[in-house]
XYZ file of C-alpha atoms in Angstrom:
570
model
C -23.347 -3.554 -22.809
C -20.144 -2.967 -20.898
C -20.635 -1.021 -17.717
C -20.113 2.553 -17.456
C -16.966 4.411 -15.755
C -19.197 5.702 -12.938
C -20.943 2.234 -12.622
C -17.563 0.472 -12.274
C -15.924 3.515 -9.926
C -18.854 2.539 -7.514
C -18.842 -0.913 -7.035
C -18.402 -1.171 -3.757
C -15.560 -3.313 -1.362
C -15.378 -5.087 1.748
C -12.648 -6.172 4.240
C -12.782 -7.548 8.072
C -10.741 -5.965 10.713
C -11.758 -7.802 13.830
C -14.093 -10.238 15.487
C -15.962 -9.636 18.286
C -15.191 -11.209 21.673
C -18.026 -14.030 21.599
C -16.799 -14.750 17.899
C -20.365 -13.937 16.453
C -19.665 -10.579 14.848
C -16.859 -9.422 12.807
C -15.979 -5.941 12.315
C -15.891 -5.020 8.428
C -14.612 -1.748 6.444
C -16.731 -1.154 3.533
C -16.970 1.881 1.050
C -20.742 1.051 0.390
C -21.431 4.485 1.882
C -18.944 6.290 -0.573
C -16.325 6.538 1.811
C -14.757 3.910 4.045
C -16.976 3.389 7.282
C -17.985 0.420 10.207
C -19.768 -2.459 9.840
C -20.887 -5.057 11.826
C -21.631 -8.474 10.209
C -23.075 -11.884 11.554
C -20.822 -14.567 10.641
C -23.894 -16.837 10.177
C -24.635 -14.774 7.517
C -27.150 -11.425 6.905
C -26.764 -7.419 6.130
C -24.072 -5.862 6.819
C -25.105 -3.074 9.613
C -23.711 0.085 9.587
C -21.784 1.733 12.171
C -20.333 5.196 11.846
C -21.224 7.576 9.130
C -18.196 10.015 9.156
C -17.469 12.354 6.354
C -14.098 11.132 6.697
C -12.918 7.270 5.998
C -11.953 5.341 9.264
C -10.946 1.628 10.322
C -10.840 0.349 13.709
C -11.044 -2.820 15.369
C -12.970 -4.268 18.550
C -11.225 -4.006 21.940
C -11.669 -7.075 24.218
C -14.268 -5.927 26.240
C -16.224 -5.002 23.011
C -16.230 -1.736 22.512
C -14.972 -0.280 19.372
C -11.876 1.803 18.863
C -11.900 4.169 16.038
C -9.121 5.229 13.623
C -9.851 8.620 12.150
C -8.145 11.511 10.124
C -9.301 14.659 8.933
C -9.525 15.253 4.723
C -6.559 13.272 4.050
C -3.755 14.668 6.643
C -2.981 10.966 8.084
C -2.334 12.687 11.468
C -4.826 9.394 12.728
C -6.899 10.081 16.405
C -8.232 7.062 18.387
C -11.965 7.172 19.348
C -13.868 5.005 21.173
C -17.038 4.511 19.147
C -20.061 6.313 21.244
C -17.851 7.542 24.149
C -15.561 10.015 21.687
C -11.984 10.849 21.907
C -9.417 8.172 23.301
C -6.048 9.637 22.112
C -6.524 12.476 20.400
C -3.731 15.725 19.309
C -4.831 16.856 16.008
C -1.110 18.038 15.722
C 0.500 14.441 16.041
C 0.105 11.141 14.238
C -1.028 7.892 16.313
C -0.475 4.733 14.299
C -0.421 0.891 14.230
C -2.651 0.407 17.034
C -2.875 -3.055 18.835
C -4.803 -4.385 21.986
C -4.064 -6.959 24.001
C -6.004 -10.019 23.857
C -6.474 -9.767 27.608
C -7.762 -6.410 27.284
C -5.435 -4.715 29.476
C -3.433 -2.754 27.517
C -3.315 -0.471 23.902
C 0.217 0.336 22.095
C 0.382 2.509 19.700
C 3.332 4.717 17.868
C 3.158 8.748 18.063
C 5.317 11.246 16.822
C 3.534 13.678 19.834
C 7.586 13.804 21.230
C 8.249 16.649 18.276
C 6.807 15.753 15.805
C 9.698 14.137 13.928
C 10.794 10.369 16.079
C 8.280 8.211 16.625
C 7.764 6.672 20.052
C 5.695 3.656 21.468
C 2.997 4.208 24.193
C 1.326 2.013 26.141
C -1.699 2.820 27.429
C -3.683 0.919 30.390
C -7.156 0.892 28.958
C -8.985 1.315 32.476
C -6.540 3.704 34.056
C -5.385 5.876 30.988
C -1.708 5.263 32.861
C 1.097 5.216 30.034
C 4.408 3.444 29.690
C 6.553 5.849 26.687
C 9.210 4.108 25.368
C 11.714 6.677 23.384
C 12.877 5.090 20.247
C 12.834 7.715 18.017
C 13.254 7.290 13.834
C 10.220 5.851 12.452
C 9.103 2.874 14.481
C 5.739 1.109 14.543
C 4.047 -1.093 16.325
C 4.577 -4.878 15.204
C 2.442 -6.801 17.638
C 1.410 -7.210 20.911
C 1.430 -10.044 23.766
C -1.990 -11.767 24.072
C -0.842 -10.943 28.137
C 0.227 -7.894 27.669
C 3.851 -8.015 28.788
C 5.481 -7.487 25.474
C 5.364 -4.978 22.860
C 7.204 -6.134 19.286
C 7.781 -2.762 16.992
C 9.459 -2.192 14.239
C 12.276 0.174 13.351
C 13.418 1.158 10.215
C 17.240 1.419 9.578
C 19.350 3.729 7.711
C 19.951 1.902 4.904
C 16.813 0.968 2.519
C 14.834 -2.408 3.073
C 16.415 -3.141 6.778
C 14.158 -3.371 9.626
C 14.977 -4.748 12.863
C 12.517 -5.660 15.771
C 12.532 -4.512 19.018
C 11.082 -6.513 22.028
C 9.908 -4.093 24.804
C 9.269 -5.291 28.230
C 5.867 -3.113 29.285
C 5.972 -4.089 32.945
C 10.016 -3.782 33.301
C 10.468 -0.862 30.777
C 13.291 -2.695 28.844
C 14.071 -2.462 25.354
C 15.565 -5.329 23.669
C 17.339 -5.391 20.300
C 16.495 -9.418 19.150
C 16.956 -8.999 15.466
C 20.868 -7.781 15.403
C 22.393 -8.492 11.885
C 24.710 -7.929 9.093
C 23.934 -6.460 5.890
C 19.963 -4.842 4.887
C 17.186 -7.409 6.341
C 13.514 -7.099 6.973
C 11.717 -8.275 9.772
C 8.388 -8.343 10.748
C 4.762 -9.404 10.275
C 5.181 -11.016 13.701
C 2.895 -13.815 15.275
C 2.873 -14.666 19.012
C 3.082 -18.470 20.114
C 3.612 -20.172 22.937
C 6.601 -18.425 24.622
C 7.638 -18.355 20.524
C 7.458 -15.524 18.251
C 7.020 -15.827 14.562
C 8.048 -13.440 12.174
C 8.711 -13.015 8.106
C 12.695 -11.941 7.474
C 15.119 -11.994 4.583
C 18.024 -12.146 6.581
C 20.825 -14.357 5.109
C 18.374 -15.139 1.701
C 16.724 -13.005 -1.102
C 13.256 -13.574 -0.450
C 11.081 -13.299 2.577
C 10.747 -16.759 4.727
C 9.309 -17.409 8.324
C 11.428 -17.366 11.245
C 10.794 -18.938 15.232
C 12.157 -17.033 18.082
C 12.414 -18.695 21.216
C 11.535 -16.418 23.855
C 13.738 -18.587 26.544
C 16.599 -19.115 24.492
C 16.594 -15.827 22.443
C 17.652 -16.923 19.411
C 16.094 -17.557 15.663
C 15.119 -20.593 13.214
C 13.932 -20.724 10.025
C 10.432 -23.085 9.744
C 8.921 -22.450 6.620
C 10.916 -21.337 3.276
C 10.231 -20.744 -0.517
C 11.426 -18.988 -3.638
C 8.787 -16.845 -3.240
C 8.303 -14.076 -0.111
C 6.299 -15.789 2.713
C 4.034 -13.589 5.013
C 2.241 -15.333 8.608
C -0.437 -14.247 10.183
C -1.968 -16.527 13.222
C -3.658 -16.165 16.220
C -5.388 -18.955 19.136
C -2.153 -21.166 18.546
C -2.611 -21.272 14.603
C -0.412 -20.279 12.014
C -1.297 -19.281 8.692
C 1.327 -18.646 6.104
C 0.887 -17.272 2.567
C 3.203 -16.901 -0.574
C 3.204 -14.024 -2.863
C 3.570 -15.906 -6.145
C 4.272 -13.076 -9.022
C 1.628 -11.037 -7.286
C -0.764 -13.976 -6.575
C -1.769 -14.941 -3.071
C -1.018 -18.907 -2.671
C -1.388 -20.702 0.632
C -1.042 -24.473 1.812
C -2.685 -23.857 5.112
C -6.304 -22.677 3.550
C -7.636 -22.529 -0.255
C -8.099 -19.135 -1.453
C -11.384 -18.855 -4.278
C -9.618 -18.366 -7.773
C -6.202 -16.636 -8.972
C -6.428 -13.075 -6.857
C -5.335 -11.134 -3.770
C -6.052 -12.518 0.013
C -5.521 -9.551 2.748
C -6.848 -8.881 5.997
C -6.599 -11.768 7.724
C -8.196 -12.051 11.653
C -8.293 -15.361 13.204
C -11.713 -15.489 15.512
C -10.864 -16.061 19.357
C -10.529 -19.520 19.608
C -8.242 -19.326 16.394
C -10.852 -22.050 14.705
C -11.840 -18.943 12.042
C -10.160 -16.622 9.950
C -11.747 -14.036 8.033
C -9.793 -11.925 5.407
C -10.593 -10.107 2.239
C -9.903 -11.640 -1.101
C -10.070 -10.180 -4.658
C -9.300 -10.331 -8.306
C -9.115 -7.845 -11.275
C -12.773 -8.551 -12.076
C -14.324 -8.346 -8.585
C -13.227 -5.768 -5.291
C -12.725 -6.979 -2.150
C -15.498 -9.071 -0.080
C -15.093 -10.884 3.097
C -14.401 -14.641 3.028
C -14.757 -16.728 5.995
C -12.791 -20.295 6.386
C -13.036 -22.703 9.173
C -10.440 -24.857 9.841
C -12.698 -27.469 11.640
C -14.539 -28.525 8.599
C -12.032 -26.942 5.957
C -14.784 -25.084 4.278
C -14.956 -21.330 3.231
C -17.926 -19.349 2.701
C -18.144 -15.493 1.090
C -19.761 -13.650 3.466
C -20.370 -10.275 1.022
C -21.268 -9.824 -2.365
C -21.158 -6.639 -3.635
C -20.361 -6.756 -7.110
C -18.463 -7.611 -9.959
C -17.556 -7.004 -13.168
C -19.934 -8.198 -15.584
C -17.395 -9.276 -19.095
C -14.419 -8.301 -17.220
C -11.406 -9.326 -18.777
C -8.059 -10.527 -16.413
C -5.054 -10.328 -17.528
C -2.144 -12.296 -18.897
C 1.272 -12.280 -17.413
C 4.738 -12.077 -19.425
C 8.072 -10.653 -18.635
C 10.503 -8.555 -21.033
C 13.869 -8.076 -20.893
C 15.334 -4.410 -19.923
C 18.206 -2.632 -21.097
C 20.847 -4.840 -19.141
C 19.357 -8.021 -19.506
C 17.222 -7.917 -16.338
C 13.516 -9.937 -16.621
C 10.711 -7.413 -15.433
C 7.168 -9.290 -14.973
C 4.237 -6.991 -16.436
C 0.656 -8.024 -16.411
C -1.107 -7.390 -19.800
C -4.739 -6.816 -20.287
C -6.172 -7.199 -23.731
C -9.519 -5.833 -25.267
C -11.024 -8.510 -27.647
C -10.176 -8.131 -31.212
C -6.813 -7.773 -32.864
C -6.012 -4.195 -32.670
C -3.983 -2.068 -32.866
C -4.880 -0.566 -29.381
C -3.211 2.295 -27.905
C -2.142 1.082 -24.784
C -1.595 2.800 -20.701
C 1.172 1.617 -18.714
C 0.354 2.025 -15.021
C 3.392 2.355 -12.483
C 2.674 1.567 -8.693
C 3.770 3.643 -6.103
C 5.949 2.645 -3.586
C 8.922 2.240 -5.250
C 8.690 -0.458 -2.615
C 5.489 -1.943 -3.268
C 4.178 -4.422 -6.341
C 1.375 -4.196 -8.877
C -0.843 -7.512 -7.625
C -4.122 -8.581 -9.641
C -6.845 -7.115 -7.627
C -9.352 -4.696 -7.994
C -8.593 -1.496 -6.373
C -11.393 1.217 -5.912
C -9.743 3.294 -8.432
C -6.878 1.714 -10.737
C -9.580 -1.347 -11.408
C -12.351 0.337 -12.387
C -10.465 2.693 -14.729
C -8.591 -0.674 -15.956
C -11.611 -2.307 -17.030
C -13.153 0.654 -18.791
C -10.201 1.552 -20.770
C -10.383 -2.347 -21.761
C -13.711 -1.734 -22.986
C -13.297 1.497 -24.689
C -10.550 -0.433 -26.690
C -7.302 0.704 -24.823
C -4.943 -2.397 -23.670
C -3.184 -1.796 -20.363
C -0.206 -2.947 -19.170
C 0.699 -3.180 -15.639
C 4.699 -3.519 -15.480
C 6.396 -4.445 -11.581
C 10.168 -2.702 -12.771
C 12.941 -3.031 -10.942
C 12.755 -1.967 -7.226
C 9.419 -3.242 -6.649
C 9.286 -6.025 -4.172
C 7.908 -9.390 -3.964
C 10.676 -10.511 -5.856
C 13.291 -10.624 -3.310
C 15.867 -8.226 -2.127
C 18.633 -8.359 -4.998
C 15.615 -7.101 -7.314
C 13.936 -4.531 -4.902
C 17.313 -3.279 -4.415
C 18.160 -2.310 -7.726
C 16.601 0.986 -8.046
C 18.003 2.241 -4.520
C 20.054 5.788 -4.644
C 22.072 6.495 -8.007
C 20.466 3.627 -9.672
C 16.949 5.447 -9.721
C 17.148 6.056 -13.333
C 17.136 2.277 -14.031
C 14.043 1.915 -12.918
C 13.077 4.744 -15.778
C 15.126 3.010 -18.697
C 13.030 -0.589 -17.749
C 10.143 1.806 -19.161
C 11.993 2.572 -22.351
C 12.115 -1.269 -22.761
C 8.534 -2.093 -21.909
C 7.702 0.805 -24.325
C 9.966 -1.210 -27.172
C 8.421 -4.543 -26.446
C 4.794 -3.279 -26.161
C 5.443 -2.044 -29.642
C 6.791 -5.226 -31.366
C 3.257 -6.618 -30.121
C 0.926 -7.108 -33.237
C -1.977 -5.670 -31.126
C -0.779 -2.689 -29.745
C 0.109 0.573 -31.540
C 3.420 1.698 -30.652
C 2.831 5.348 -31.530
C -0.149 5.557 -28.803
C 1.255 4.768 -25.496
C -0.041 6.499 -22.534
C 2.562 6.042 -19.102
C 0.186 6.821 -15.922
C 1.083 6.419 -12.050
C 0.407 7.686 -8.603
C 3.088 9.188 -6.278
C 6.006 7.521 -6.769
C 4.768 6.341 -9.929
C 3.548 9.572 -10.694
C 7.552 10.384 -10.614
C 7.975 7.617 -12.815
C 5.399 9.454 -15.237
C 6.958 12.401 -15.340
C 10.658 11.202 -15.189
C 9.619 9.111 -18.475
C 8.529 12.109 -19.979
C 11.624 14.069 -19.412
C 13.960 11.418 -20.002
C 12.450 9.453 -22.892
C 10.331 12.593 -24.435
C 10.574 11.136 -27.860
C 8.572 7.434 -26.992
C 5.502 8.798 -24.957
C 1.882 9.704 -26.414
C 0.913 11.570 -22.868
C 0.951 11.177 -19.332
C -1.300 10.870 -16.229
C 0.425 11.703 -13.222
C -1.253 11.799 -9.658
C 0.230 13.307 -6.556
C 3.528 12.730 -8.377
C 7.208 14.178 -7.254
C 8.650 16.435 -10.009
C 11.759 16.983 -7.915
C 13.253 14.551 -5.675
C 15.325 17.712 -4.021
C 12.206 19.659 -3.184
C 10.106 17.171 -2.376
C 12.723 16.019 0.808
C 12.975 19.336 1.484
C 8.977 19.899 1.932
C 7.310 16.296 3.060
C 6.395 15.907 6.518
C 9.552 15.906 8.956
C 8.964 12.234 10.094
C 9.023 10.478 6.352
C 12.256 12.803 5.044
C 14.642 10.329 6.426
C 12.798 7.211 5.121
C 12.511 8.577 1.934
C 16.324 9.382 1.830
C 16.896 5.838 1.850
C 16.014 5.381 -1.346
C 15.888 8.629 -3.235
C 19.096 10.387 -1.983
C 20.364 13.003 0.434
C 19.896 16.083 0.934
C 23.191 16.387 1.456
C 24.064 15.563 -1.962
C 21.166 18.023 -4.151
C 23.295 17.574 -7.316
C 22.416 14.016 -7.338
C 19.065 14.490 -6.620
C 18.319 16.928 -8.913
C 19.763 14.504 -12.156
C 17.398 11.938 -11.175
C 14.324 14.565 -11.380
C 12.060 15.019 -14.409
C 12.321 18.929 -13.146
C 16.064 18.666 -14.175
C 14.742 18.279 -18.007
C 11.556 20.203 -17.535
C 12.094 21.788 -20.784
C 12.165 17.993 -22.539
C 8.715 17.597 -21.706
C 6.212 18.084 -24.769
C 3.761 15.021 -24.534
C 0.402 16.201 -22.949
C 0.247 15.854 -19.267
C -2.665 15.028 -16.666
C -2.258 16.511 -13.191
C -4.350 15.131 -9.878
C -3.201 16.315 -6.135
C -5.202 16.110 -3.078
C -4.455 20.139 -1.183
C -3.606 17.671 2.210
C -1.307 15.587 1.078
C 1.646 14.824 3.909
C 3.723 12.859 1.616
C 3.918 14.747 -1.691
C 3.484 18.558 -1.131
C 0.880 20.092 -3.611
C 3.276 21.954 -4.832
C 5.459 19.350 -6.851
C 2.311 19.463 -8.958
C 1.868 23.552 -8.821
C 5.419 23.666 -10.671
C 5.508 21.074 -12.917
C 1.948 22.408 -14.217
C 3.029 25.927 -14.079
C 6.138 25.389 -15.977
C 4.506 23.249 -18.842
C 1.793 25.949 -19.199
C 3.975 28.563 -19.459
C 5.943 26.555 -21.950
C 2.356 25.864 -24.050
C 2.508 22.431 -23.336
C -1.042 20.891 -22.759
C -1.278 20.360 -19.007
C -4.251 19.429 -16.467
C -4.309 20.203 -13.359
C -6.862 19.082 -10.780
C -6.248 19.182 -7.019
C -8.909 18.112 -4.589
C -9.339 20.540 -1.248
C -10.702 17.638 0.833
C -8.361 15.253 0.046
C -4.495 13.942 0.819
C -2.357 11.441 -0.533
C -5.341 9.257 -2.142
C -8.830 9.681 -3.433
C -10.904 8.753 -0.570
C -14.054 9.967 -1.388
C -16.428 8.521 -4.255
C -17.677 11.823 -5.965
C -13.752 12.963 -6.100
C -12.940 9.768 -7.411
C -15.503 9.762 -10.450
C -14.842 13.321 -11.346
C -10.916 12.627 -11.555
C -11.497 9.042 -13.637
C -13.966 11.189 -15.629
C -11.529 13.540 -16.357
C -8.609 11.183 -17.066
C -10.687 9.887 -19.591
C -11.651 12.939 -21.158
C -8.318 14.016 -21.554
C -7.287 10.693 -23.403
C -9.997 11.134 -26.167
C -8.774 14.571 -26.183
C -5.107 14.195 -26.804
C -4.992 10.249 -28.493
C -6.599 11.244 -31.843
């Protein structure tokens, strides 16, 4: 018998965060208690030991002296504060964000980014852990700590620029106070994922090419050289003199440096203090993320956690369909057993600079497997604008080209309808965040196509979204969506401008404390549709933000979604 939706949502995940200084224990994040908390896991095996029990989800890492830094916000507001486990606050001001914390290997310094100067611009703070003395680099804009050198002398900051898909690296001299721009380039290019080596710095970059390659920066000569290239995006990780390169091949993780345990997605790579081992999280579409350990000396891998999997789960098949202009669009298709025709739920990822990948997320993974067990097909496209397929493809939806990505959904609808196992009259569109924008746009610009919509924390009006989102996010989003200085363009790209065309039943979810997409975006479209007599259900979780982090809320939300589909797809 197929697992219930509740059982699927209650499957737990775990992934590593850091090693203890002696290399004997991993700090692990797991939602075993219902929200993500911190656990200790012996590398040699055994049960996880729970270390934190907060009402809110947390993250963190080991400091070199063995203490544990805890990162926590309040009810999903994303204003992260930094605490020391068992001691109390280290960096705490609930008015502001404290993100991307990194500690130097020698234990002297902690670097993080914060917008405490004016609530809008982010600066880098380097804190002496012993004395509390701070060195502040006023950079401004949207900037984060990418890495810190083992001796704490240098901090690499990643800064977003005015163009979409354009990121620089800045080298901060903590002792001298200088800021050096080490990635001068023309046109849009990304730099990030830095790893420190002996007198060298490695980074992933797509400067001068379409996909991300690995380049090496010589700290003496101050120049870059490409050292690994691929037709797919590459990322690099490392410590202790070892470099690990991972490719994103059509969404699947591949590496020549270590074997992965199947077709899925690997992430959260953390290296042992001596660099001889790496722990990582690994997930497939039928198994939530679990902790794996690879030993480079013995070339053996072991699974350290086993918190369950989907019995009888369905893996997707990868296809491509041709869109309106001939662009090839990848789509993962989950099909139930039998001949059909099946109703289908098309799920659109957020971002938009993101990618649907074949792994079991705590919400969508469960929802997908449950729908398939009930006779639904599920299609997960990576429409134009998605990452993972090169910067040309990623830029195809920027600003005035926004509706081209919506047009991809019409082509997806036609491709699905032409398949004999799909019921072309019962196609549903579903998405979160930017995916929620896509749901509303599909219903507004293609009202004749879609039988229903499921929309979570979505944008109904790009203009009011930009006016009301957190101030520090506005500039970042304007690069993708257009500027508030051109409100006519923003309106023309928004579902709100064509709200009178929406006629399909719509389910909406939002978190009251969402700092990214204001809850007013959902309240406005709900009020409009209800006033016009369109079936529309809105649920707001008072203790959530942009994501649904608490298990009871997640269960409630997805059970409501299934009940909604049962009612409207008769």
